[in-house]
Amino acid sequence: MTTRGALRELVGLREFRAMWIGSTASTAGDQLAAVALSLLVFERTQSAAWTALTWSLTLFPPLISGPLLGWVADRFPRRTVMVTTAWMQAVLMGAMAIPGMPLWAMIVLLVVVLAISSPYLAAQEASLPHVLPQKRYDDGVALFGTSVDIAQMAGLAAAGFLVAHTSPGLALAINAGTFVLLAILVQTSVQHRPAADPLGRKKKDDEEPRGVLTLMVSEPRLRTLLGVRLLAGLAMVPEGLAVPLAASLNAVWAVGLILAIEPAANVLGVALLFRLVRDPAKRERLIGPLAILSLAPLIMFAFNPNLTWTIVLLVIAGIGGAYHTPARSAWMRLLPDQYRGRAYGIGRAALRSSQGGGMALAGVVAHSVGSVTATIAGAGGIGLLLATQATFAWRRARGRADTKVVAI
């Protein structure tokens, strides 16, 4: 995370403080709602298939809405986008909490809530470079990221207790309340700024008629940063195989532990990175080596480690995953402001796709080869090769620091 001095300065910034508190609360609320709805579906249908389908719906809408709706964060004032979408989510989530709401209607409302989260997140991410002083931008991104990880873990931990002792409807209502809090905080604390790329804006003479996707894949630094972040699809393989991995270790009870290691170790890794390396430029130079560290330990699963060594390897890999924080902030800094919303939507969808696709493919491979540990080791080997290549590519791309990123 950040140092105490940086944390005090960040919390002292009214705009950032409002966005941070609201986002953290709504993230925890989202976990409450996801668990509550899954339990509600199981209670009404007694079907594991429908329950699993409902849970999977929390992953898919952003894959579509991210690329399709990210433009909203560029074409309209970003505070307006955040406030409007937060109120919409509050109303829809509140409707889900109404007793007796048909199950099909709740699922439809859930899909809509998740879909409209994309323009909110795009507007929030694109606003951070304006809200934060340049010297604290990386610290702010780190605090946002680690807070989301902690909020997710806390929300999931609280969800089971809350639903077991009250009702799923209360958890859904609490989540609706977090969106109300978020909307009020942003409305009252975040400064209004004009749209970065309003509809009808005339392009400057020096702007090339390229699309944002073209820019993302043609500019070496942007392309490399996106590529190295997509390696998360391989790093997440142990999570996707957590249940069979724990079973192979004769420790089914450890499934929750295996799933919790990645976010917990990532928080630790970010804290160590920002405490030991204060210079943002030096942190950027460590993106490649840390990406390698996030994948290399997985190769050791070829030796069928016991539970203790499994935990050690996953902790080391999770610490290496801290590279995502400086990669995320560097990527957003390089993007032209008027297209940050669209780029964030595409990048988030690509990252989610790599994570979900990696875990799904790992399941197929593990079933085919008949070995969970061999599959994890294979993912680590492939990832190590790709991360090494990306490390050299990032070094070359950073050497072209004078290259201009042309606004579209």
mmCIF file with all atom_site columns, C-alpha atoms in Angstrom, residues 54-179:
data_model
loop_
_atom_site.group_PDB
_atom_site.id
_atom_site.type_symbol
_atom_site.label_atom_id
_atom_site.label_alt_id
_atom_site.label_comp_id
_atom_site.label_asym_id
_atom_site.label_entity_id
_atom_site.label_seq_id
_atom_site.pdbx_PDB_ins_code
_atom_site.Cartn_x
_atom_site.Cartn_y
_atom_site.Cartn_z
_atom_site.occupancy
_atom_site.B_iso_or_equiv
_atom_site.pdbx_formal_charge
_atom_site.auth_seq_id
_atom_site.auth_comp_id
_atom_site.auth_asym_id
_atom_site.auth_atom_id
_atom_site.pdbx_PDB_model_num
ATOM 1   C CA . THR A 1 54  ? -26.516 -16.838 -11.311 1.00 0.00 ? 54  THR A CA 1
ATOM 2   C CA . TRP A 1 55  ? -23.017 -16.505 -9.869  1.00 0.00 ? 55  TRP A CA 1
ATOM 3   C CA . SER A 1 56  ? -21.485 -16.628 -13.345 1.00 0.00 ? 56  SER A CA 1
ATOM 4   C CA . LEU A 1 57  ? -23.738 -13.764 -14.417 1.00 0.00 ? 57  LEU A CA 1
ATOM 5   C CA . THR A 1 58  ? -21.692 -11.508 -12.144 1.00 0.00 ? 58  THR A CA 1
ATOM 6   C CA . LEU A 1 59  ? -18.747 -12.027 -14.513 1.00 0.00 ? 59  LEU A CA 1
ATOM 7   C CA . PHE A 1 60  ? -20.198 -11.706 -17.997 1.00 0.00 ? 60  PHE A CA 1
ATOM 8   C CA . PRO A 1 61  ? -22.076 -8.358  -18.306 1.00 0.00 ? 61  PRO A CA 1
ATOM 9   C CA . PRO A 1 62  ? -18.917 -6.203  -17.909 1.00 0.00 ? 62  PRO A CA 1
ATOM 10  C CA . LEU A 1 63  ? -17.292 -8.104  -20.776 1.00 0.00 ? 63  LEU A CA 1
ATOM 11  C CA . ILE A 1 64  ? -19.906 -6.670  -23.116 1.00 0.00 ? 64  ILE A CA 1
ATOM 12  C CA . SER A 1 65  ? -20.796 -3.374  -21.451 1.00 0.00 ? 65  SER A CA 1
ATOM 13  C CA . GLY A 1 66  ? -17.159 -2.356  -20.932 1.00 0.00 ? 66  GLY A CA 1
ATOM 14  C CA . PRO A 1 67  ? -16.302 -1.931  -24.629 1.00 0.00 ? 67  PRO A CA 1
ATOM 15  C CA . LEU A 1 68  ? -19.839 -0.815  -25.554 1.00 0.00 ? 68  LEU A CA 1
ATOM 16  C CA . LEU A 1 69  ? -20.467 1.765   -22.813 1.00 0.00 ? 69  LEU A CA 1
ATOM 17  C CA . GLY A 1 70  ? -16.983 3.052   -21.963 1.00 0.00 ? 70  GLY A CA 1
ATOM 18  C CA . TRP A 1 71  ? -17.496 5.940   -24.380 1.00 0.00 ? 71  TRP A CA 1
ATOM 19  C CA . VAL A 1 72  ? -20.090 7.446   -22.005 1.00 0.00 ? 72  VAL A CA 1
ATOM 20  C CA . ALA A 1 73  ? -17.260 8.374   -19.611 1.00 0.00 ? 73  ALA A CA 1
ATOM 21  C CA . ASP A 1 74  ? -15.576 10.392  -22.379 1.00 0.00 ? 74  ASP A CA 1
ATOM 22  C CA . ARG A 1 75  ? -18.575 12.004  -24.032 1.00 0.00 ? 75  ARG A CA 1
ATOM 23  C CA . PHE A 1 76  ? -20.272 13.309  -20.867 1.00 0.00 ? 76  PHE A CA 1
ATOM 24  C CA . PRO A 1 77  ? -18.972 14.987  -17.690 1.00 0.00 ? 77  PRO A CA 1
ATOM 25  C CA . ARG A 1 78  ? -17.492 12.217  -15.588 1.00 0.00 ? 78  ARG A CA 1
ATOM 26  C CA . ARG A 1 79  ? -19.006 13.316  -12.289 1.00 0.00 ? 79  ARG A CA 1
ATOM 27  C CA . THR A 1 80  ? -22.423 13.273  -13.952 1.00 0.00 ? 80  THR A CA 1
ATOM 28  C CA . VAL A 1 81  ? -21.779 9.770   -15.253 1.00 0.00 ? 81  VAL A CA 1
ATOM 29  C CA . MET A 1 82  ? -20.717 8.497   -11.822 1.00 0.00 ? 82  MET A CA 1
ATOM 30  C CA . VAL A 1 83  ? -23.642 10.065  -9.972  1.00 0.00 ? 83  VAL A CA 1
ATOM 31  C CA . THR A 1 84  ? -26.248 8.986   -12.528 1.00 0.00 ? 84  THR A CA 1
ATOM 32  C CA . THR A 1 85  ? -25.086 5.378   -12.737 1.00 0.00 ? 85  THR A CA 1
ATOM 33  C CA . ALA A 1 86  ? -24.782 5.108   -8.929  1.00 0.00 ? 86  ALA A CA 1
ATOM 34  C CA . TRP A 1 87  ? -28.389 6.268   -8.469  1.00 0.00 ? 87  TRP A CA 1
ATOM 35  C CA . MET A 1 88  ? -29.544 3.884   -11.182 1.00 0.00 ? 88  MET A CA 1
ATOM 36  C CA . GLN A 1 89  ? -27.786 0.990   -9.447  1.00 0.00 ? 89  GLN A CA 1
ATOM 37  C CA . ALA A 1 90  ? -29.284 2.009   -6.097  1.00 0.00 ? 90  ALA A CA 1
ATOM 38  C CA . VAL A 1 91  ? -32.817 1.974   -7.527  1.00 0.00 ? 91  VAL A CA 1
ATOM 39  C CA . LEU A 1 92  ? -32.364 -1.331  -9.349  1.00 0.00 ? 92  LEU A CA 1
ATOM 40  C CA . MET A 1 93  ? -30.739 -3.034  -6.365  1.00 0.00 ? 93  MET A CA 1
ATOM 41  C CA . GLY A 1 94  ? -33.491 -1.683  -4.126  1.00 0.00 ? 94  GLY A CA 1
ATOM 42  C CA . ALA A 1 95  ? -36.075 -3.215  -6.457  1.00 0.00 ? 95  ALA A CA 1
ATOM 43  C CA . MET A 1 96  ? -34.302 -6.555  -6.145  1.00 0.00 ? 96  MET A CA 1
ATOM 44  C CA . ALA A 1 97  ? -34.716 -6.367  -2.367  1.00 0.00 ? 97  ALA A CA 1
ATOM 45  C CA . ILE A 1 98  ? -38.532 -6.062  -2.576  1.00 0.00 ? 98  ILE A CA 1
ATOM 46  C CA . PRO A 1 99  ? -40.052 -9.161  -0.937  1.00 0.00 ? 99  PRO A CA 1
ATOM 47  C CA . GLY A 1 100 ? -41.662 -11.530 -3.405  1.00 0.00 ? 100 GLY A CA 1
ATOM 48  C CA . MET A 1 101 ? -39.802 -10.168 -6.426  1.00 0.00 ? 101 MET A CA 1
ATOM 49  C CA . PRO A 1 102 ? -39.875 -12.910 -9.122  1.00 0.00 ? 102 PRO A CA 1
ATOM 50  C CA . LEU A 1 103 ? -36.584 -14.687 -9.546  1.00 0.00 ? 103 LEU A CA 1
ATOM 51  C CA . TRP A 1 104 ? -36.350 -14.011 -13.269 1.00 0.00 ? 104 TRP A CA 1
ATOM 52  C CA . ALA A 1 105 ? -36.865 -10.290 -12.628 1.00 0.00 ? 105 ALA A CA 1
ATOM 53  C CA . MET A 1 106 ? -34.103 -10.267 -10.018 1.00 0.00 ? 106 MET A CA 1
ATOM 54  C CA . ILE A 1 107 ? -31.684 -11.883 -12.446 1.00 0.00 ? 107 ILE A CA 1
ATOM 55  C CA . VAL A 1 108 ? -32.565 -9.360  -15.174 1.00 0.00 ? 108 VAL A CA 1
ATOM 56  C CA . LEU A 1 109 ? -32.077 -6.489  -12.726 1.00 0.00 ? 109 LEU A CA 1
ATOM 57  C CA . LEU A 1 110 ? -28.721 -7.957  -11.679 1.00 0.00 ? 110 LEU A CA 1
ATOM 58  C CA . VAL A 1 111 ? -27.514 -8.055  -15.273 1.00 0.00 ? 111 VAL A CA 1
ATOM 59  C CA . VAL A 1 112 ? -28.515 -4.412  -15.777 1.00 0.00 ? 112 VAL A CA 1
ATOM 60  C CA . VAL A 1 113 ? -26.840 -3.339  -12.511 1.00 0.00 ? 113 VAL A CA 1
ATOM 61  C CA . LEU A 1 114 ? -23.597 -5.014  -13.543 1.00 0.00 ? 114 LEU A CA 1
ATOM 62  C CA . ALA A 1 115 ? -23.774 -3.629  -17.067 1.00 0.00 ? 115 ALA A CA 1
ATOM 63  C CA . ILE A 1 116 ? -24.132 -0.007  -15.982 1.00 0.00 ? 116 ILE A CA 1
ATOM 64  C CA . SER A 1 117 ? -21.247 -0.403  -13.540 1.00 0.00 ? 117 SER A CA 1
ATOM 65  C CA . SER A 1 118 ? -18.908 -0.212  -16.540 1.00 0.00 ? 118 SER A CA 1
ATOM 66  C CA . PRO A 1 119 ? -19.408 3.486   -17.368 1.00 0.00 ? 119 PRO A CA 1
ATOM 67  C CA . TYR A 1 120 ? -19.158 4.306   -13.664 1.00 0.00 ? 120 TYR A CA 1
ATOM 68  C CA . LEU A 1 121 ? -15.816 2.523   -13.294 1.00 0.00 ? 121 LEU A CA 1
ATOM 69  C CA . ALA A 1 122 ? -14.538 4.028   -16.554 1.00 0.00 ? 122 ALA A CA 1
ATOM 70  C CA . ALA A 1 123 ? -15.472 7.537   -15.381 1.00 0.00 ? 123 ALA A CA 1
ATOM 71  C CA . GLN A 1 124 ? -13.914 6.904   -11.972 1.00 0.00 ? 124 GLN A CA 1
ATOM 72  C CA . GLU A 1 125 ? -10.638 5.602   -13.398 1.00 0.00 ? 125 GLU A CA 1
ATOM 73  C CA . ALA A 1 126 ? -10.410 8.423   -15.935 1.00 0.00 ? 126 ALA A CA 1
ATOM 74  C CA . SER A 1 127 ? -11.066 10.996  -13.185 1.00 0.00 ? 127 SER A CA 1
ATOM 75  C CA . LEU A 1 128 ? -8.255  9.889   -10.897 1.00 0.00 ? 128 LEU A CA 1
ATOM 76  C CA . PRO A 1 129 ? -5.465  11.655  -12.870 1.00 0.00 ? 129 PRO A CA 1
ATOM 77  C CA . HIS A 1 130 ? -7.384  14.929  -12.392 1.00 0.00 ? 130 HIS A CA 1
ATOM 78  C CA . VAL A 1 131 ? -8.342  14.341  -8.770  1.00 0.00 ? 131 VAL A CA 1
ATOM 79  C CA . LEU A 1 132 ? -4.874  13.320  -7.610  1.00 0.00 ? 132 LEU A CA 1
ATOM 80  C CA . PRO A 1 133 ? -1.662  15.391  -7.658  1.00 0.00 ? 133 PRO A CA 1
ATOM 81  C CA . GLN A 1 134 ? 0.822   13.934  -10.099 1.00 0.00 ? 134 GLN A CA 1
ATOM 82  C CA . LYS A 1 135 ? 3.229   12.921  -7.323  1.00 0.00 ? 135 LYS A CA 1
ATOM 83  C CA . ARG A 1 136 ? 0.456   10.978  -5.539  1.00 0.00 ? 136 ARG A CA 1
ATOM 84  C CA . TYR A 1 137 ? -1.253  9.391   -8.534  1.00 0.00 ? 137 TYR A CA 1
ATOM 85  C CA . ASP A 1 138 ? 0.489   6.029   -8.157  1.00 0.00 ? 138 ASP A CA 1
ATOM 86  C CA . ASP A 1 139 ? -0.201  6.023   -4.405  1.00 0.00 ? 139 ASP A CA 1
ATOM 87  C CA . GLY A 1 140 ? -3.864  6.719   -5.046  1.00 0.00 ? 140 GLY A CA 1
ATOM 88  C CA . VAL A 1 141 ? -4.170  3.921   -7.586  1.00 0.00 ? 141 VAL A CA 1
ATOM 89  C CA . ALA A 1 142 ? -2.455  1.551   -5.143  1.00 0.00 ? 142 ALA A CA 1
ATOM 90  C CA . LEU A 1 143 ? -4.815  2.523   -2.326  1.00 0.00 ? 143 LEU A CA 1
ATOM 91  C CA . PHE A 1 144 ? -7.828  2.045   -4.577  1.00 0.00 ? 144 PHE A CA 1
ATOM 92  C CA . GLY A 1 145 ? -6.643  -1.371  -5.713  1.00 0.00 ? 145 GLY A CA 1
ATOM 93  C CA . THR A 1 146 ? -5.757  -2.743  -2.281  1.00 0.00 ? 146 THR A CA 1
ATOM 94  C CA . SER A 1 147 ? -8.964  -1.363  -0.778  1.00 0.00 ? 147 SER A CA 1
ATOM 95  C CA . VAL A 1 148 ? -11.004 -3.187  -3.425  1.00 0.00 ? 148 VAL A CA 1
ATOM 96  C CA . ASP A 1 149 ? -9.208  -6.465  -2.620  1.00 0.00 ? 149 ASP A CA 1
ATOM 97  C CA . ILE A 1 150 ? -9.806  -6.013  1.112   1.00 0.00 ? 150 ILE A CA 1
ATOM 98  C CA . ALA A 1 151 ? -13.434 -4.970  0.574   1.00 0.00 ? 151 ALA A CA 1
ATOM 99  C CA . GLN A 1 152 ? -14.074 -8.043  -1.564  1.00 0.00 ? 152 GLN A CA 1
ATOM 100 C CA . MET A 1 153 ? -12.651 -10.370 1.087   1.00 0.00 ? 153 MET A CA 1
ATOM 101 C CA . ALA A 1 154 ? -14.510 -8.590  3.898   1.00 0.00 ? 154 ALA A CA 1
ATOM 102 C CA . GLY A 1 155 ? -17.757 -8.551  1.931   1.00 0.00 ? 155 GLY A CA 1
ATOM 103 C CA . LEU A 1 156 ? -17.597 -12.252 1.181   1.00 0.00 ? 156 LEU A CA 1
ATOM 104 C CA . ALA A 1 157 ? -16.718 -13.059 4.793   1.00 0.00 ? 157 ALA A CA 1
ATOM 105 C CA . ALA A 1 158 ? -19.599 -10.947 6.121   1.00 0.00 ? 158 ALA A CA 1
ATOM 106 C CA . ALA A 1 159 ? -22.095 -12.198 3.556   1.00 0.00 ? 159 ALA A CA 1
ATOM 107 C CA . GLY A 1 160 ? -22.401 -15.711 4.939   1.00 0.00 ? 160 GLY A CA 1
ATOM 108 C CA . PHE A 1 161 ? -22.902 -14.485 8.500   1.00 0.00 ? 161 PHE A CA 1
ATOM 109 C CA . LEU A 1 162 ? -25.390 -11.777 7.531   1.00 0.00 ? 162 LEU A CA 1
ATOM 110 C CA . VAL A 1 163 ? -27.525 -13.952 5.270   1.00 0.00 ? 163 VAL A CA 1
ATOM 111 C CA . ALA A 1 164 ? -27.494 -16.856 7.744   1.00 0.00 ? 164 ALA A CA 1
ATOM 112 C CA . HIS A 1 165 ? -28.737 -14.672 10.603  1.00 0.00 ? 165 HIS A CA 1
ATOM 113 C CA . THR A 1 166 ? -31.089 -12.353 8.687   1.00 0.00 ? 166 THR A CA 1
ATOM 114 C CA . SER A 1 167 ? -32.274 -12.694 5.097   1.00 0.00 ? 167 SER A CA 1
ATOM 115 C CA . PRO A 1 168 ? -30.941 -12.292 1.540   1.00 0.00 ? 168 PRO A CA 1
ATOM 116 C CA . GLY A 1 169 ? -33.260 -9.337  1.069   1.00 0.00 ? 169 GLY A CA 1
ATOM 117 C CA . LEU A 1 170 ? -31.480 -7.369  3.794   1.00 0.00 ? 170 LEU A CA 1
ATOM 118 C CA . ALA A 1 171 ? -28.107 -7.918  2.110   1.00 0.00 ? 171 ALA A CA 1
ATOM 119 C CA . LEU A 1 172 ? -29.547 -6.639  -1.178  1.00 0.00 ? 172 LEU A CA 1
ATOM 120 C CA . ALA A 1 173 ? -30.991 -3.599  0.590   1.00 0.00 ? 173 ALA A CA 1
ATOM 121 C CA . ILE A 1 174 ? -27.629 -2.869  2.227   1.00 0.00 ? 174 ILE A CA 1
ATOM 122 C CA . ASN A 1 175 ? -25.977 -2.964  -1.183  1.00 0.00 ? 175 ASN A CA 1
ATOM 123 C CA . ALA A 1 176 ? -28.587 -0.518  -2.500  1.00 0.00 ? 176 ALA A CA 1
ATOM 124 C CA . GLY A 1 177 ? -27.677 1.740   0.417   1.00 0.00 ? 177 GLY A CA 1
ATOM 125 C CA . THR A 1 178 ? -23.988 1.665   -0.509  1.00 0.00 ? 178 THR A CA 1
ATOM 126 C CA . PHE A 1 179 ? -24.859 2.972   -3.972  1.00 0.00 ? 179 PHE A CA 1
#
